[in-house]
Short mmCIF file of C-alpha atoms in Angstrom, two decimals:
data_model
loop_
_atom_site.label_atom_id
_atom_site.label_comp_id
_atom_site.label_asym_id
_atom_site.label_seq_id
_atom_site.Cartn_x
_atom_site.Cartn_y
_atom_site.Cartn_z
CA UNK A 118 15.64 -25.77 -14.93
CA UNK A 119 11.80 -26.34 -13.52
CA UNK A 120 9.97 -23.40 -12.15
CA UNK A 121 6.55 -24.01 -11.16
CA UNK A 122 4.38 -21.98 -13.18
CA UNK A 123 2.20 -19.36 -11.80
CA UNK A 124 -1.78 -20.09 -11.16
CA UNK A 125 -3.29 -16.90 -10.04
CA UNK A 126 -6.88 -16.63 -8.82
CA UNK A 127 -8.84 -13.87 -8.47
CA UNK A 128 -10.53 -12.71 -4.48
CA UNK A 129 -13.60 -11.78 -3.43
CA UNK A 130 -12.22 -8.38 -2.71
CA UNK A 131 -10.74 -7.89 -5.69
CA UNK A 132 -14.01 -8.80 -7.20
CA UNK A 133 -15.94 -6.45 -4.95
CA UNK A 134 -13.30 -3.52 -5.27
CA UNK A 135 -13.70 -3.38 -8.91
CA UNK A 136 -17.58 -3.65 -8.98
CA UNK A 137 -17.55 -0.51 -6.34
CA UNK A 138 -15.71 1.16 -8.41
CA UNK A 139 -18.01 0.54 -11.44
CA UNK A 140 -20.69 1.71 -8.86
CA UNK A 141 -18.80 5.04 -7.88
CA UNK A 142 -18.41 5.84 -11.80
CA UNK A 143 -22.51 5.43 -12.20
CA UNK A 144 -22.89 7.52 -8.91
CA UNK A 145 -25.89 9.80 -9.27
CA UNK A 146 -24.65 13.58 -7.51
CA UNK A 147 -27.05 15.90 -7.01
CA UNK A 148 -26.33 19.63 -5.69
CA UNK A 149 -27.56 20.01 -2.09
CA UNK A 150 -27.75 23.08 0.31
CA UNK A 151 -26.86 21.76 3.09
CA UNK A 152 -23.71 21.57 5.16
CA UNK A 153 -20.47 18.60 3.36
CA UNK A 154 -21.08 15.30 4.63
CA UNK A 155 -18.69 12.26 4.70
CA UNK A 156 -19.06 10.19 0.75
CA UNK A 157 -20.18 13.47 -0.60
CA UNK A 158 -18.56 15.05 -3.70
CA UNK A 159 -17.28 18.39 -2.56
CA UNK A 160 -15.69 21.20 -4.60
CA UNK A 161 -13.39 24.06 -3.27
CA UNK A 162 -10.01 24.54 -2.41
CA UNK A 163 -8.20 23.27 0.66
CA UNK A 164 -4.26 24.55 1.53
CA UNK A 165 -2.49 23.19 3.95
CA UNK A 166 0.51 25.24 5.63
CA UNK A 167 3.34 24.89 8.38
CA UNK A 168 4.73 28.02 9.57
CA UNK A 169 3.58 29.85 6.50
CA UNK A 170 5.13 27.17 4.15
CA UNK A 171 2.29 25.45 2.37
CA UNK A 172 2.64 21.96 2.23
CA UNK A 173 -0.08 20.77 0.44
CA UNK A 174 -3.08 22.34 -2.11
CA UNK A 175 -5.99 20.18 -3.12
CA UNK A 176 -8.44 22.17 -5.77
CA UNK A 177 -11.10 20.56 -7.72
CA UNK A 178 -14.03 21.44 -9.93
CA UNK A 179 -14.74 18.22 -10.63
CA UNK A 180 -15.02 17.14 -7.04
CA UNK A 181 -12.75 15.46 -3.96
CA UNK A 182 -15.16 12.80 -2.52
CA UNK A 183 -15.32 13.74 1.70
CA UNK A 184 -13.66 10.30 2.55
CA UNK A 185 -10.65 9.51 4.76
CA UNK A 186 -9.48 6.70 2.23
CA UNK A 187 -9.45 9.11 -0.57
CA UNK A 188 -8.11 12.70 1.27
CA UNK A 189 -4.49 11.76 1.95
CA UNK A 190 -3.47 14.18 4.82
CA UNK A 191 -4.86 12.63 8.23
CA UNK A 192 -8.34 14.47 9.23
CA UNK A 193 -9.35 17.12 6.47
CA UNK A 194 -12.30 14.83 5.93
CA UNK A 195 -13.71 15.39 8.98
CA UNK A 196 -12.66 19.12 8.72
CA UNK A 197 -14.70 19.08 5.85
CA UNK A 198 -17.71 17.45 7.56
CA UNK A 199 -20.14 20.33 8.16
CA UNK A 200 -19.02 22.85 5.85
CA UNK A 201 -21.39 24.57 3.29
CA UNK A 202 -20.56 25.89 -0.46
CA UNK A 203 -19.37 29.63 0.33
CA UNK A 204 -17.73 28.96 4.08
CA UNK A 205 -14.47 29.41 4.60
CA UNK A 206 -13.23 27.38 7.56
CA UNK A 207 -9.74 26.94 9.37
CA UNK A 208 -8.25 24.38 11.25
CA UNK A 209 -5.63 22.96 12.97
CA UNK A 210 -4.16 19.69 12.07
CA UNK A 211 -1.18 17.78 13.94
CA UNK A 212 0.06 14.67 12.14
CA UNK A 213 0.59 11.49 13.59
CA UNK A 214 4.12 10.41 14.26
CA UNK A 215 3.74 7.65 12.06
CA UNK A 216 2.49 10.00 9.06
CA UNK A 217 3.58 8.65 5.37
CA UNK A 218 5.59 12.27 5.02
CA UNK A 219 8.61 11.82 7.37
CA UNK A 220 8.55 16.17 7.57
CA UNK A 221 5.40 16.09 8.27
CA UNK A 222 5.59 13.58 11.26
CA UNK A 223 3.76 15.39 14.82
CA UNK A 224 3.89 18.53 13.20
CA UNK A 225 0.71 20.70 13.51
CA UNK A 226 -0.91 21.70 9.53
CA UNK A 227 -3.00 25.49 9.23
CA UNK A 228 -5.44 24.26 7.21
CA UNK A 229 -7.61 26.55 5.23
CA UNK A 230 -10.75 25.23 3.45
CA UNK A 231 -12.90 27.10 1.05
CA UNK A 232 -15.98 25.28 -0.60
CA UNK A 233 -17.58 26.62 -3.67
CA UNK A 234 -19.72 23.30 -3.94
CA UNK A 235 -20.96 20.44 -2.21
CA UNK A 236 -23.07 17.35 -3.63
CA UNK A 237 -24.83 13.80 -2.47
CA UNK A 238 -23.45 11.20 -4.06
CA UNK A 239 -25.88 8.26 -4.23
CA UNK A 240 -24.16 4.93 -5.85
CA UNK A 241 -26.39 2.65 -7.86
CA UNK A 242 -27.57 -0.60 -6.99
CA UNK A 243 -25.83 -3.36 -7.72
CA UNK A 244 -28.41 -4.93 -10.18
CA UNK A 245 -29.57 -5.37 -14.17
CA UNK A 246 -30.20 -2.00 -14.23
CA UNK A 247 -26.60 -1.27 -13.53
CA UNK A 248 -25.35 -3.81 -16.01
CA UNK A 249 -27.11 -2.40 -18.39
CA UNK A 250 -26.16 0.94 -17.87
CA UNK A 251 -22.31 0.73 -17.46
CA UNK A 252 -21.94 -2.73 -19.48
CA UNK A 253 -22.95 -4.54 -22.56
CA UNK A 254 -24.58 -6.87 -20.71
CA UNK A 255 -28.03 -7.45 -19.88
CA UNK A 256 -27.58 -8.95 -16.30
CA UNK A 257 -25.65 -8.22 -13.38
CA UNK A 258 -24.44 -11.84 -12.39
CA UNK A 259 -22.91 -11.86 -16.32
CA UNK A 260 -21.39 -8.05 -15.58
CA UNK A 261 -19.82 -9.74 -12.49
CA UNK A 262 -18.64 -12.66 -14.68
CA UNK A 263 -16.69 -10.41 -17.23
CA UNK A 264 -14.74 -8.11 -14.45
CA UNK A 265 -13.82 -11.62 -13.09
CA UNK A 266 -12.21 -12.76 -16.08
CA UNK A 267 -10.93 -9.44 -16.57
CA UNK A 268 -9.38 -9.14 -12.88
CA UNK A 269 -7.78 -13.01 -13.94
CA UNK A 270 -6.55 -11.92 -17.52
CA UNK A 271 -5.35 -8.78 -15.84
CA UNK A 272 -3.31 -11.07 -13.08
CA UNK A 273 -2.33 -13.43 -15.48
CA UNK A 274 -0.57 -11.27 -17.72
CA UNK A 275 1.58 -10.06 -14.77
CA UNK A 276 2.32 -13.68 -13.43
CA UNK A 277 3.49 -14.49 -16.87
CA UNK A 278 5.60 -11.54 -17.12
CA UNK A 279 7.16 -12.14 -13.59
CA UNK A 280 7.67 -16.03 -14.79
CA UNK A 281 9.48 -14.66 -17.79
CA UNK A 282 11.93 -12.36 -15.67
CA UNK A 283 12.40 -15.82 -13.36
CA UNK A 284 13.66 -18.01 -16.40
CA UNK A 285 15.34 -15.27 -17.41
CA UNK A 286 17.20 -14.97 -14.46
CA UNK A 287 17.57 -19.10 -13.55
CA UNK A 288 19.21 -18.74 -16.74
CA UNK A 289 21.42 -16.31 -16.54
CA UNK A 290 22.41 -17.54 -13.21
CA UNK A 291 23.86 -20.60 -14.98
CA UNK A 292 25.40 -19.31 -17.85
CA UNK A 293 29.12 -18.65 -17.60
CA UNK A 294 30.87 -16.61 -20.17
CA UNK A 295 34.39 -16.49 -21.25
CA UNK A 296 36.47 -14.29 -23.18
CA UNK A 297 38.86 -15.18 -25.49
CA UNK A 298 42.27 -13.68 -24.06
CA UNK A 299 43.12 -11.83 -27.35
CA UNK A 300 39.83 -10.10 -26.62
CA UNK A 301 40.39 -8.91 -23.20
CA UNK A 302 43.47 -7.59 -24.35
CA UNK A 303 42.02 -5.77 -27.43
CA UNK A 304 39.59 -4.04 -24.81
CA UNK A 305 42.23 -3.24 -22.18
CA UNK A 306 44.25 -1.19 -24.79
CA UNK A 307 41.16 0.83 -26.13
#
């Protein structure tokens, strides 16, 4: 049996995605009086309801960042957008036909958002400063270096482990067992 084995390498937007999110853990958020806006770090309660069923709650105190990506039900982001801490705001919501929850599909959501909070969130630079903050290292191209290698041991370890299963399996998909007759019998009387 040959199986190649598996060379994994790592992307530039793997790279990037993982350095962002070092940046969004060093965020600086600062409490602002002023009406949500989209990236900032808002805290409250929004429900979500269809004929007086509610079919979603998101509640933080720790914070729901105003972003599309990150707020799973199709527009309360930009519901959000222009609210201030103490507003209570409703709106209606239809989902799009090709919405991830099949009972949710062109239906039309009561939404109901309440803020208690809202924040700037202003990410870091990507510099030494950072590395030196959030790393053990003292610049940012050798910070960059070690979530590489990370992101390759990381893939690596699952390539291997998927390589395993495929032996396993090339294998198994050769090996032909036989019983001995008195044993089939034995197990057909138990």
């Amino acid at each position: 049996i040959r199986l190649a084995a598996p060379v994994v390498e790592v992307t530039e937007q793997e790279l990037q995605d993982n350095l962002n999110a070092i940046r969004e853990q060093h965020a600086v958020v600062t409490e602002v009086q002023r009406p949500a806006e989209m990236g900032d770090l808002v805290e409250g309660t929004i429900v979500g309801t269809v004929d007086g069923q509610e079919v979603f709650r998101s509640q933080s105190r720790r914070g729901m960042v105003v972003d599309p990506e990150r707020m799973n039900v199709p527009g309360v982001a930009d519901a959000v957008v222009g609210t201030s801490a103490g507003d209570h705001k409703h709106v209606d919501l239809t989902m799009p036909e090709d919405y991830e929850n099949e009972d949710l599909r062109g239906k039309t959501i009561d939404v109901h958002i309440e803020l208690t909070r809202v924040s700037s969130r202003a990410l870091p630079e990507a510099n030494d400063e950072l590395a030196q903050t959030a790393s053990s290292f003292t610049t940012y191209a050798e910070m960059v270096e070690d979530v590489r290698k990370q992101i390759q041991a990381y893939k690596q370890r699952q390539a291997d482990s998927e390589y395993s299963m495929q032996v396993l399996d090339a294998f198994a998909a050769l090996a032909e067992v036989k019983a001995p007759p008195a044993f089939v019998e034995d197990r057909l009387r138990d």
